[in-house]
Tab-separated table of C-alpha atoms and ligand atoms in Angstrom:
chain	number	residue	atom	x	y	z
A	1	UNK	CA	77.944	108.447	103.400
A	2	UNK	CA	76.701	105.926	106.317
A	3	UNK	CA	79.457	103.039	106.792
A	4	UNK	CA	77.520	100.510	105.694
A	5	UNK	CA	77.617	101.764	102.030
A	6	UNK	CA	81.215	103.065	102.821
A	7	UNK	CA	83.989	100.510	100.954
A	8	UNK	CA	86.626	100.793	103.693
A	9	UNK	CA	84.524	100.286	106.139
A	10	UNK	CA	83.340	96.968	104.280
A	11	UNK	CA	86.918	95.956	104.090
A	12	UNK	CA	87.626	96.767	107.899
A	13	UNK	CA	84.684	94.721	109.021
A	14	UNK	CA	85.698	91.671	106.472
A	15	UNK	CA	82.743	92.126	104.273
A	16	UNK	CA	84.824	92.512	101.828
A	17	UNK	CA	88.736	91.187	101.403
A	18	UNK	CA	91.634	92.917	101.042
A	19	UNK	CA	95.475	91.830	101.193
A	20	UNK	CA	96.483	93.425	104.925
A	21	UNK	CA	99.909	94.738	105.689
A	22	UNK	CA	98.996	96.155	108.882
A	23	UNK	CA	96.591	96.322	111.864
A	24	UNK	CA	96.052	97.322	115.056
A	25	UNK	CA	93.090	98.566	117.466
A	26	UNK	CA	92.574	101.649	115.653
A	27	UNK	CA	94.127	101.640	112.374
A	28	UNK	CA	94.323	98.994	108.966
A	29	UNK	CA	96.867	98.984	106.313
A	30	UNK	CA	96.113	96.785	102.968
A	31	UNK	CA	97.301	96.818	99.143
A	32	UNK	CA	95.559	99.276	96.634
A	33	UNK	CA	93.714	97.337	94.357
A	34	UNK	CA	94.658	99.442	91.614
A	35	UNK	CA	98.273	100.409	92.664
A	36	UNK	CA	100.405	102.892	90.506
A	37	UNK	CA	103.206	100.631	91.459
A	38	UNK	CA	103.781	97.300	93.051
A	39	UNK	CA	103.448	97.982	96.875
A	40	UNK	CA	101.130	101.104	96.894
A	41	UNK	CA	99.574	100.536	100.132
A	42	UNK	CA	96.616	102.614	101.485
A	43	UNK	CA	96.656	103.179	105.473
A	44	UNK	CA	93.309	103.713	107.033
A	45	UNK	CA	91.530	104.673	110.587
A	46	UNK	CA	89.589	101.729	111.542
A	47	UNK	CA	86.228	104.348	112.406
A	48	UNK	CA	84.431	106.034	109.384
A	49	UNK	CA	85.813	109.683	109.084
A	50	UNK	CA	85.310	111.345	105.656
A	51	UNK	CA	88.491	113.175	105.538
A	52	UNK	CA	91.349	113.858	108.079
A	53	UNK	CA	89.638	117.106	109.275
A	54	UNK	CA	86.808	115.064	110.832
A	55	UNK	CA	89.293	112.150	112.449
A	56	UNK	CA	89.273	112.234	116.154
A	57	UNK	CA	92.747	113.422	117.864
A	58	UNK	CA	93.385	109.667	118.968
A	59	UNK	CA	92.744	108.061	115.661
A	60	UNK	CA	95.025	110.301	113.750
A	61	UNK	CA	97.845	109.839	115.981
A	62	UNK	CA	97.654	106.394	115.667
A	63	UNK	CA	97.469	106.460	111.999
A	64	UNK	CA	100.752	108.900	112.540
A	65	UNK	CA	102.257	106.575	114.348
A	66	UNK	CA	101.431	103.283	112.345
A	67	UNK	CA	102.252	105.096	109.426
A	68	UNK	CA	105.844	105.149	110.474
A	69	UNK	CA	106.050	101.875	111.220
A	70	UNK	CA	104.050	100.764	107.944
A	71	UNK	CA	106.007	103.533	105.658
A	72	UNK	CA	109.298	101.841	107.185
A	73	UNK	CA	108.447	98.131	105.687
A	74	UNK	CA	107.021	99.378	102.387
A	75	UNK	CA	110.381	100.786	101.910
A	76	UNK	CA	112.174	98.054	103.276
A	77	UNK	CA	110.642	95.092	101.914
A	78	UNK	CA	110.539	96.184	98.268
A	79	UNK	CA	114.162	97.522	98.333
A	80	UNK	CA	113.035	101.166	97.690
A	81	UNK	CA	114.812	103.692	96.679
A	82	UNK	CA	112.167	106.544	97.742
A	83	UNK	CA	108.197	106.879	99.159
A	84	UNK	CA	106.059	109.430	98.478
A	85	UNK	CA	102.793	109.680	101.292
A	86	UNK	CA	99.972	111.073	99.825
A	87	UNK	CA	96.638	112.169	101.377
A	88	UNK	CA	93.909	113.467	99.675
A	89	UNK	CA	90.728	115.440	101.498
A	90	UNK	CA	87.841	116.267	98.884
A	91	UNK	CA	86.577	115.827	95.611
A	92	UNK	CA	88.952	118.479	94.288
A	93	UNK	CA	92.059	116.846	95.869
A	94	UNK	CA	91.248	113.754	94.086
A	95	UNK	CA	89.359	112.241	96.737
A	96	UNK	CA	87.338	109.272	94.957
A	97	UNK	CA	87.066	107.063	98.435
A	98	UNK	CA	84.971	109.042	101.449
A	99	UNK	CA	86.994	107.197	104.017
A	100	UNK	CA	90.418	108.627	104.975
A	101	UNK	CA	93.312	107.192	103.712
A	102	UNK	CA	96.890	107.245	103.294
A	103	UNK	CA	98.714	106.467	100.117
A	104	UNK	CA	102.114	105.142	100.735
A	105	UNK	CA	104.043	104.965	97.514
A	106	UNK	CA	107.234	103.129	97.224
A	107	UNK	CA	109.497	105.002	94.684
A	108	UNK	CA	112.083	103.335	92.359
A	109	UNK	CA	114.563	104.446	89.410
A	110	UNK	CA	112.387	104.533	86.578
A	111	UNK	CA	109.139	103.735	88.310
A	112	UNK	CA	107.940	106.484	85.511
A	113	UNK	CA	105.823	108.236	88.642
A	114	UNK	CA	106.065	112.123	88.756
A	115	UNK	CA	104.386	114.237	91.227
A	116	UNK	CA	103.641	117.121	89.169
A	117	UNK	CA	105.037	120.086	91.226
A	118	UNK	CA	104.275	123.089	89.332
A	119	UNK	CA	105.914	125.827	92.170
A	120	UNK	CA	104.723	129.278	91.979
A	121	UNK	CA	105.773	132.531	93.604
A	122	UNK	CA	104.292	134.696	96.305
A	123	UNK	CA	102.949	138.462	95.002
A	124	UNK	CA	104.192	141.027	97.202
A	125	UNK	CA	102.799	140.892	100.528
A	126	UNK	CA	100.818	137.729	99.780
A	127	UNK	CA	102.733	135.451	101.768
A	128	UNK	CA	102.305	137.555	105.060
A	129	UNK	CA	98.167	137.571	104.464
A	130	UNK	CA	98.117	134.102	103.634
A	131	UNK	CA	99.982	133.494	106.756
A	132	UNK	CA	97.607	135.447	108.954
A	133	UNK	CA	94.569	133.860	107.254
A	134	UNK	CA	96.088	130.326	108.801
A	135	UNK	CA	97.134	131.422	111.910
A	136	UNK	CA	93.474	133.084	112.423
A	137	UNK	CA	91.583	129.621	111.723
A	138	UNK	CA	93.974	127.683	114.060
B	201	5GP	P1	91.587	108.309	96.516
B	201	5GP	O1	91.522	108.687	95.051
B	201	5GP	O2	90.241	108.375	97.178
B	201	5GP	O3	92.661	109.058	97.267
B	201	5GP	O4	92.073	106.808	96.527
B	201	5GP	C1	91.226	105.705	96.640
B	201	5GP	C2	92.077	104.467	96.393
B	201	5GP	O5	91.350	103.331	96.821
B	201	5GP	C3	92.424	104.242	94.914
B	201	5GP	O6	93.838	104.239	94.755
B	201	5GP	C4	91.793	102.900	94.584
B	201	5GP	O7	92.578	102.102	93.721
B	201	5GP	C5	91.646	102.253	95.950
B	201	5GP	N1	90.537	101.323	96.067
B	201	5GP	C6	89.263	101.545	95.644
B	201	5GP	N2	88.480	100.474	95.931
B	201	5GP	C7	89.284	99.567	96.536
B	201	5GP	C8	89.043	98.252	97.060
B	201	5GP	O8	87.937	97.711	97.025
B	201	5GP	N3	90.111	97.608	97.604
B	201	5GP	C9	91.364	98.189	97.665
B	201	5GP	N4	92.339	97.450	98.209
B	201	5GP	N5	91.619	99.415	97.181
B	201	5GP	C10	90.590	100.100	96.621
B	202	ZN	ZN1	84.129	104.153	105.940
C-alpha cells in the first residue's frame, strides 16, 4: 500500500481529522474511531511502515518511548484501573489497518473486555527447539 491510499498516513498529514492525544517529530497518538472502550487510543509512527518488523530502529524507539508517556495519561486521565497495549502485525493477527499501530486500552471493573488467553503447554522437548528456532533468526 503507497501512503497516499494509506488512512494513517491521511490522518498524519491532516487530510483527514482525528482527535490527537499526542505528537511529536516522529510519532502521533489520536482516539480510535471505533474504540472498545472510552479512551482506546491508537499510537502511530509518523512514516508509513506496514508492520513493526519494517519500522526503522529510530522510529520504534520513539514510539517506545512516547508510548510510555502516552500509556501513562490514558491511565491517568480516565482514572483506570488497568491498560492492556496491543499490537497487531498481519492479516492473521487481526491487522485490518497496514500502518503500524499501537492499541492502548484503558481497563476498568466491568469494562466487560477479556483478552482471550487460552494457555497451552509445551510437548516434551518443544520448548528447547522453539527456543533455538528464535535464537537462530535473531
Ligand atoms: P487493527 O485491527 O488494524 O489493529 O486496528 C485498526 C484500528 O483503526 C481499529 O481499531 C479501527 O477502529 C481504527 N480506525 C480505522 N479507521 C480509523 C480512522 O479513520 N480514524 C481513527 N481514529 N481510527 C480508525
Ligand atoms: Zn501509512
Amino acid at each position: 500500500m503507497t501512503t497516499s491510499n494509506c488512512i494513517f498516513c491521511r490522518i498524519v498529514s491532516g487530510e483527514i481529522p482525528c482527535a490527537k492525544v499526542y505528537e511529536d517529530e516522529r510519532v502521533l497518538a489520536f482516539l480510535d474511531i471505533n474504540p472498545l472502550m472510552p479512551g482506546h487510543t491508537l499510537l502511530i509512527p509518523k512514516k508509513h511502515s506496514e508492520t513493526l518488523f519494517d519500522m526503522s530502529p529510530e522510529d520504534a524507539a520513539a514510539c517506545g518511548a512516547a508510548l510510555k508517556k502516552v500509556a501513562a495519561a490514558v491511565f491517568k486521565g480516565l482514572d483506570a484501573e488497568g491498560l492492556n497495549v496491543l499490537q497487531n502485525n498481519h492479516e492473521i493477527a487481526g491487522q485490518e489497518i497496514f500502518h503500524v499501530h499501537f492499541h492502548l486500552m484503558p481497563r476498568k471493573t466491568g469494562d466487560g473486555f477479556k483478552v482471550p488467553w487460552p494457555a497451552k503447554k509445551y510437548g516434551p522437548g518443544e520448548m528447547e527447539s522453539v527456543l533455538q528456532k528464535i535464537l537462530r533468526a535473531l
